[in-house]
mmCIF file of C-alpha atoms in Angstrom:
data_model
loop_
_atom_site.group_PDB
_atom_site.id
_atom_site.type_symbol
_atom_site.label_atom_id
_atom_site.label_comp_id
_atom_site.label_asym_id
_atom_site.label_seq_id
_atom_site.Cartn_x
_atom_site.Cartn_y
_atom_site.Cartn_z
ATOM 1 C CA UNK A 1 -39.376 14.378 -26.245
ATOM 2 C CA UNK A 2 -36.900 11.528 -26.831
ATOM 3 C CA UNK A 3 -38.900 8.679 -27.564
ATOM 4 C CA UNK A 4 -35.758 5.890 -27.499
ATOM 5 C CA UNK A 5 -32.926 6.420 -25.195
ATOM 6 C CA UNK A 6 -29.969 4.343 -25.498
ATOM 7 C CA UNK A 7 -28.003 5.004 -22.737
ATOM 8 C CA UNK A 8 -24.791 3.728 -23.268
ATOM 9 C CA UNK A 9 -22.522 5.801 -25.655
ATOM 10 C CA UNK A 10 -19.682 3.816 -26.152
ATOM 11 C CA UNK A 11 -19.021 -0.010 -25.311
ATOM 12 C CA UNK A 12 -15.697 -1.656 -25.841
ATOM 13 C CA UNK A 13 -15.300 -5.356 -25.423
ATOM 14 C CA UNK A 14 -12.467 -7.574 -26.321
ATOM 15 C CA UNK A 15 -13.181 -10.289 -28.642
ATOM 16 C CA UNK A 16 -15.260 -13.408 -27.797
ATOM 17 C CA UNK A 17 -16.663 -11.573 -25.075
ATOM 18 C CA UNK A 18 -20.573 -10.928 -24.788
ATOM 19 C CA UNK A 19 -22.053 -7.245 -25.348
ATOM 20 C CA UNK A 20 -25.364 -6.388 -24.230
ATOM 21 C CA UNK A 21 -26.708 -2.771 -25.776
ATOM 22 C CA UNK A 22 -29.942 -1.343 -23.806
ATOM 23 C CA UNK A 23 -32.796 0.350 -25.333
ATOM 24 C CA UNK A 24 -35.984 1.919 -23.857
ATOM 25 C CA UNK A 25 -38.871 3.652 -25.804
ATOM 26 C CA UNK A 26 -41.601 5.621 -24.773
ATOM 27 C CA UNK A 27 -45.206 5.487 -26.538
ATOM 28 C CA UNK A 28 -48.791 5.958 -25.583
ATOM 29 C CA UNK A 29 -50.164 4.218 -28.728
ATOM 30 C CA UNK A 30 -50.713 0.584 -28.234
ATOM 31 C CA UNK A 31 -49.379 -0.731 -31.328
ATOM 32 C CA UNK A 32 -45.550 -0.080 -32.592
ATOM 33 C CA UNK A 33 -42.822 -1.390 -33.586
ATOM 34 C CA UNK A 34 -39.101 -1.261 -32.951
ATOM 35 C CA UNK A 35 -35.815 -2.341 -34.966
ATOM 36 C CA UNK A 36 -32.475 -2.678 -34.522
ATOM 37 C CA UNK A 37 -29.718 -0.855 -37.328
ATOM 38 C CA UNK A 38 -25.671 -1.461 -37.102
ATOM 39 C CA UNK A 39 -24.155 0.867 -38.923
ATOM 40 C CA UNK A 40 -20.485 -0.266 -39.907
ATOM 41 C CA UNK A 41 -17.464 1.918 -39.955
ATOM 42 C CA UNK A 42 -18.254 1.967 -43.873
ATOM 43 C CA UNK A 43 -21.710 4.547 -43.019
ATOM 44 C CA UNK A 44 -23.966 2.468 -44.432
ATOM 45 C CA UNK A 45 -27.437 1.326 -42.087
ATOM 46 C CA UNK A 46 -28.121 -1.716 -42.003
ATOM 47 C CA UNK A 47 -31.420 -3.170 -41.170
ATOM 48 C CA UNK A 48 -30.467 -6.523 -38.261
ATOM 49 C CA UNK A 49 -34.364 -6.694 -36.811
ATOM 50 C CA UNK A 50 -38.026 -5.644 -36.510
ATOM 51 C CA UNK A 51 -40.437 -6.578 -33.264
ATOM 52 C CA UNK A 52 -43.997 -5.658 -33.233
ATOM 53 C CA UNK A 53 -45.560 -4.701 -29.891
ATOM 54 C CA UNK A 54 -47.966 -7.721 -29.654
ATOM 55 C CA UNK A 55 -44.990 -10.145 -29.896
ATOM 56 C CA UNK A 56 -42.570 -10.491 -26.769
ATOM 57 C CA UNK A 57 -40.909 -13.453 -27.937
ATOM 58 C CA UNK A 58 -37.235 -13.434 -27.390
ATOM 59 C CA UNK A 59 -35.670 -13.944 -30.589
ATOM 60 C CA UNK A 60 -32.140 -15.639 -31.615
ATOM 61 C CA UNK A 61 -30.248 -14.953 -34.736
ATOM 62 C CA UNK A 62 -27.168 -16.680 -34.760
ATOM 63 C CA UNK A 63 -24.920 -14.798 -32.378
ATOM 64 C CA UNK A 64 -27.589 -12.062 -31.890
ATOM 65 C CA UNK A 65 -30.095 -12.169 -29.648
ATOM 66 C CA UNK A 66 -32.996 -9.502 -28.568
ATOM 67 C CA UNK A 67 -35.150 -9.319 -25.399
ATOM 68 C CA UNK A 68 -38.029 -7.459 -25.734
ATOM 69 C CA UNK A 69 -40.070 -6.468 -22.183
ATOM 70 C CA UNK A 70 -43.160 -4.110 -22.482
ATOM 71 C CA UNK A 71 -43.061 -4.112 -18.596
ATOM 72 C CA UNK A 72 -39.892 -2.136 -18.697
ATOM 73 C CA UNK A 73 -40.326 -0.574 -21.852
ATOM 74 C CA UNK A 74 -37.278 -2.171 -22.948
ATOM 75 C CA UNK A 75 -35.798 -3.721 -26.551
ATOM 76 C CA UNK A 76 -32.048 -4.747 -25.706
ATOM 77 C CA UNK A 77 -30.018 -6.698 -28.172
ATOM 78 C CA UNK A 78 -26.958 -8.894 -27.115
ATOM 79 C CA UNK A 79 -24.218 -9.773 -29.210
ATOM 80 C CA UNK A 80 -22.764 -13.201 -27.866
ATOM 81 C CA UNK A 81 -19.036 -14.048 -28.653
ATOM 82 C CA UNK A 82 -18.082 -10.799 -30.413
ATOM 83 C CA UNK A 83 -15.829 -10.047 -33.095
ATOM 84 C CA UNK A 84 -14.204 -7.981 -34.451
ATOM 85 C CA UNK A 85 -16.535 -7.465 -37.089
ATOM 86 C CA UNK A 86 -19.223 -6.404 -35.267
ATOM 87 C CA UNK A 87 -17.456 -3.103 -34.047
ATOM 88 C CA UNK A 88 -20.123 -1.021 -35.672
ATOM 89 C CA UNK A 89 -22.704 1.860 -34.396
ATOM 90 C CA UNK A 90 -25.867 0.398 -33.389
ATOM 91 C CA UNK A 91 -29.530 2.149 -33.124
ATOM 92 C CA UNK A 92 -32.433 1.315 -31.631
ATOM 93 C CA UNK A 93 -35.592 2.595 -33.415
ATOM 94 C CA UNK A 94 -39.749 3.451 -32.619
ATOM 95 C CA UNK A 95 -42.572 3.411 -35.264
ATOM 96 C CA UNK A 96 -45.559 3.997 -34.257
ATOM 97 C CA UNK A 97 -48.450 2.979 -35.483
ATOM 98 C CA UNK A 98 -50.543 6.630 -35.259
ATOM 99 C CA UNK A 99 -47.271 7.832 -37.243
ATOM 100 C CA UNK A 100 -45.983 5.001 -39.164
ATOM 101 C CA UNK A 101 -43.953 7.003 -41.785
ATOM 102 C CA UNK A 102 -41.772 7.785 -39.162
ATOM 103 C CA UNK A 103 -38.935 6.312 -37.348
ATOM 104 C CA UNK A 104 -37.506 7.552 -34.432
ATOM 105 C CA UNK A 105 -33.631 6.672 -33.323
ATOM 106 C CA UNK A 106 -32.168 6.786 -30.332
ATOM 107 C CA UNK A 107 -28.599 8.127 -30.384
ATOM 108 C CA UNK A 108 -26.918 4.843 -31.220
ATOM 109 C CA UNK A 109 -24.264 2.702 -29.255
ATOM 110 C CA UNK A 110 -21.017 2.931 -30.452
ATOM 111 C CA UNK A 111 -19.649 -0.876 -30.032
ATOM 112 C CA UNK A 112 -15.883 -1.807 -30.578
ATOM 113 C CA UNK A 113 -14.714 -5.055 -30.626
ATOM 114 C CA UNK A 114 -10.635 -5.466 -30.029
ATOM 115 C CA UNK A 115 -8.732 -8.395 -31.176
ATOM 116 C CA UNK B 1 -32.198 -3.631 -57.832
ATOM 117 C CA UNK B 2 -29.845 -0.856 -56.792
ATOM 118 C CA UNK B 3 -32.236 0.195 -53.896
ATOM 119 C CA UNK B 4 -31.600 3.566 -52.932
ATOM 120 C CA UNK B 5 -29.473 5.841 -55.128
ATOM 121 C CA UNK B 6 -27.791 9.148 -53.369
ATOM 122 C CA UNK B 7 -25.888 11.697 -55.166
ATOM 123 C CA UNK B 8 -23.266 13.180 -54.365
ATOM 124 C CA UNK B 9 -21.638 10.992 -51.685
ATOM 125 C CA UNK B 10 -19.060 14.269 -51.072
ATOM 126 C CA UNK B 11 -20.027 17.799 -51.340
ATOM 127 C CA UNK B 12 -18.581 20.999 -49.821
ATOM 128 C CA UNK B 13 -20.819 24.179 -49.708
ATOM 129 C CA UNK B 14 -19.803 27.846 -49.258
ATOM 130 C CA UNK B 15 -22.614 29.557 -46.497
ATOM 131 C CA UNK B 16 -25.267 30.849 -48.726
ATOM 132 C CA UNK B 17 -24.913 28.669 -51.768
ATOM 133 C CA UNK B 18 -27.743 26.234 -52.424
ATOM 134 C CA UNK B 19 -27.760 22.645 -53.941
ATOM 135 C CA UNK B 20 -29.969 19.521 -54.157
ATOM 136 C CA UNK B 21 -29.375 16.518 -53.149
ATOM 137 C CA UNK B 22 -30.530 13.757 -55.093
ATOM 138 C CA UNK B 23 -32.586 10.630 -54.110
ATOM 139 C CA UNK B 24 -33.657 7.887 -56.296
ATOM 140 C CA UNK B 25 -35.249 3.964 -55.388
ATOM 141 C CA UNK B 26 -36.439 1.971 -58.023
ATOM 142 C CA UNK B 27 -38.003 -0.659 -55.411
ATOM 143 C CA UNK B 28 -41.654 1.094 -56.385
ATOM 144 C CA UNK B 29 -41.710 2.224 -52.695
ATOM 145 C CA UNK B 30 -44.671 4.763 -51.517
ATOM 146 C CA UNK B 31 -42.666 6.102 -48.246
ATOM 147 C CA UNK B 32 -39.731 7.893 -48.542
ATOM 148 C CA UNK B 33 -37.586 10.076 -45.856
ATOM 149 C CA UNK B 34 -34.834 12.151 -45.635
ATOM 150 C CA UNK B 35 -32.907 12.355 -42.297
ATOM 151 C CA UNK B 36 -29.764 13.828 -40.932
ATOM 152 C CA UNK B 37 -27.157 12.427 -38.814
ATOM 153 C CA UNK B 38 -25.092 14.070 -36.007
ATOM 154 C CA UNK B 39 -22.760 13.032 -33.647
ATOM 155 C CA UNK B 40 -24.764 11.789 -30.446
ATOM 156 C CA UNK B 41 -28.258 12.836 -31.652
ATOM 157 C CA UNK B 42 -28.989 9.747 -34.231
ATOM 158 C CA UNK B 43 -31.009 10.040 -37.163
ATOM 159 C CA UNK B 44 -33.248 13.295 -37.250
ATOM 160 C CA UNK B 45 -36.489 13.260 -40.013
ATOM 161 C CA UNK B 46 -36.072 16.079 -42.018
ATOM 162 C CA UNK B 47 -38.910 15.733 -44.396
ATOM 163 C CA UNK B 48 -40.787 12.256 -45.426
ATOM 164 C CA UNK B 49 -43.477 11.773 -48.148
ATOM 165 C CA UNK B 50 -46.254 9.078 -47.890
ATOM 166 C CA UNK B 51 -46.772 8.815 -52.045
ATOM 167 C CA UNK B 52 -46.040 10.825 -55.030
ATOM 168 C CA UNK B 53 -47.336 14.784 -54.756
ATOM 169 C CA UNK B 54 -47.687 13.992 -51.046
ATOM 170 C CA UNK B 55 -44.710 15.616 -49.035
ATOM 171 C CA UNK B 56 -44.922 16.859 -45.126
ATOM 172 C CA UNK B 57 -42.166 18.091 -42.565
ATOM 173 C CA UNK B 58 -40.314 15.899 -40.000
ATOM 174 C CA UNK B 59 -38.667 17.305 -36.953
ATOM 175 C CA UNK B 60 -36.247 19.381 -38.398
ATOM 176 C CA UNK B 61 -37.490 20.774 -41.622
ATOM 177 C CA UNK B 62 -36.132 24.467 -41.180
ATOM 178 C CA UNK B 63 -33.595 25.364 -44.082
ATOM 179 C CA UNK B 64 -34.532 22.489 -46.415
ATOM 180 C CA UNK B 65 -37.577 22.129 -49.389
ATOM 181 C CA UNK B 66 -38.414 18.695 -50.831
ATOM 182 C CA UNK B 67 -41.045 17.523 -53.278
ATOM 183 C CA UNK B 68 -42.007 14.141 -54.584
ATOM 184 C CA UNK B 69 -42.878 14.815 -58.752
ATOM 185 C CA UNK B 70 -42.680 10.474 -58.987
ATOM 186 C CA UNK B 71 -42.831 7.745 -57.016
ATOM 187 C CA UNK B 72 -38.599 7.118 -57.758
ATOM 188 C CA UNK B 73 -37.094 10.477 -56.941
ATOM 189 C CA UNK B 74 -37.357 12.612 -53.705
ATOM 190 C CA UNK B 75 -34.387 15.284 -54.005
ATOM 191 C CA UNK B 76 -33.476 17.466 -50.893
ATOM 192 C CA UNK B 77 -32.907 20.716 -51.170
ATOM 193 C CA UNK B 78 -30.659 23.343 -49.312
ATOM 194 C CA UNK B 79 -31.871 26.738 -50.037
ATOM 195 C CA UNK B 80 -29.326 28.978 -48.386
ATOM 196 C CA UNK B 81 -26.814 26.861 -46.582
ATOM 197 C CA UNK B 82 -24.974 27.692 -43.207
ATOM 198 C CA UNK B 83 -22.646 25.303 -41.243
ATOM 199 C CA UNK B 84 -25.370 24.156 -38.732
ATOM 200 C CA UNK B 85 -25.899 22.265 -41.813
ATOM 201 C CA UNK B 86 -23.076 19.937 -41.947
ATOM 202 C CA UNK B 87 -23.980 16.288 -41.578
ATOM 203 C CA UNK B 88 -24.390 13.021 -43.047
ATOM 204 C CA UNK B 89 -27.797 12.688 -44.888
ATOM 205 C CA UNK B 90 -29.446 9.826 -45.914
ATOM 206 C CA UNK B 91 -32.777 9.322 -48.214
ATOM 207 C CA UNK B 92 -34.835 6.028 -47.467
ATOM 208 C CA UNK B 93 -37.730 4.435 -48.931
ATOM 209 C CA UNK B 94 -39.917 1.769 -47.858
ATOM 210 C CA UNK B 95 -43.470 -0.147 -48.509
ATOM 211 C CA UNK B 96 -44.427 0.072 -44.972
ATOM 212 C CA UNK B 97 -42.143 1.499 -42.462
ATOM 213 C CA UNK B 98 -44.156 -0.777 -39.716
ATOM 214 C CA UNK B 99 -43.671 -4.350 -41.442
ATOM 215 C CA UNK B 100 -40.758 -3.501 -43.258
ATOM 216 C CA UNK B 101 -38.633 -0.862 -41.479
ATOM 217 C CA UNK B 102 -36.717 1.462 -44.288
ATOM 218 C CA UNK B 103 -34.070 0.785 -46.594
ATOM 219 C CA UNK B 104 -31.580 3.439 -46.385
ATOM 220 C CA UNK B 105 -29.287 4.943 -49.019
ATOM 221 C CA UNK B 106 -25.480 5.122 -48.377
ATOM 222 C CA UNK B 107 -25.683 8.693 -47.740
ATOM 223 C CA UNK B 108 -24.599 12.288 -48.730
ATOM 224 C CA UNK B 109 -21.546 13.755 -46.574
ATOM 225 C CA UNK B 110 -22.369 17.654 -46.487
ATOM 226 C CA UNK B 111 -19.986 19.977 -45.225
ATOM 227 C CA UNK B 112 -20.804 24.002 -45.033
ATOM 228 C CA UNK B 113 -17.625 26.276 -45.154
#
């Protein structure tokens, strides 16, 4: 079973606008953790962010921003004022902690930025 | 630190032939994974090992051995190869993939002819 769905295949924004890519996970365990990747049109991944399950603070990093809900089952990250640079692939991705060797991706969002 | 190490970056493969691809961190990491990529499906786990002489099957293990001699190296290899086998594979390693998440190689570009 798909344990993070990222519904959104393909997102293209012009430049300076914001971009908001959705993620929801399924778990039964209580503790677990999720991350963000971008991978740039260059293939490497890149870690961005990690959340833990007991912490739903909202957190900012520069122009990136993630909202984390356990109500919704939800992890979304927002890219405010985008550029070009941030045209990348982006994953969402589950550890839990009954497996915690493992990560599970969703199918990534493909984000591209135009000038 | 050059982090993870993946060789080849390119390699073509007749159907049948095997080959190994190699995986090397010097970051003194205990977990390290090997996954696939394919268009629309993300990363897969192929095979992941928690230490050295510890290795154990991920989701999609069929067609591929591993083993894990030292804590440094964890090559992947294809034992008869056939074009469902084309993708982008990466090794990573990590301390703990919980607090730390995994640090991924730049990956291995397999295509099967």
């Amino acid at each position: 079973a798909q344990k993070v769905t990222q519904a959104q295949t393909e997102i293209s924004v012009v430049e300076k606008e914001d971009v908001t890519l959705d993620c929801v996970y399924e778990t039964r365990d209580t503790t677990y953790y999720l991350f963000w990747y971008k991978q740039p049109p260059s293939g490497e991944l890149v870690f961005l962010i990690r959340r833990n399950s007991f912490d739903e603070q909202n957190e900012i990093s520069g122009r990136y921003s993630w909202n984390f809900q356990k109500s919704t089952s939800s992890f979304n990250f927002t890219i405010t004022a985008s550029q070009v640079v941030d045209s990348a692939v982006y994953f969402c991705a589950l550890s839990e902690g009954s497996n915690d060797y493992k990560l599970s991706f969703g199918a990534g969002t493909t984000v591209t930025v135009r000038a | 630190n050059a982090g993870v190490t993946q060789t080849p970056k390119f390699q073509v493969l007749k159907t049948g032939q095997s080959m190994t691809l190699q995986c090397a961190q010097d970051m003194n990491h205990e977990y390290m994974s090997w996954y696939r990529q394919d268009p629309g499906m993300g990363l897969r786990l192929i095979h992941y090992s928690v230490g050295a002489g510890i290795t154990d099957q991920g989701e999609v293990p069929n067609g591929y051995n591993v083993s894990r001699s030292t804590t440094e190296d964890f090559p992947l290899r294809l034992l008869s190869a056939a074009p469902s086998q084309t993708s982008v594979y990466f090794c990573a390693s990590s301390r703990t993939v919980s607090n730390y998440g995994y640090t991924f190689g730049s990956g291995t570009r397999l295509t099967v002819v």
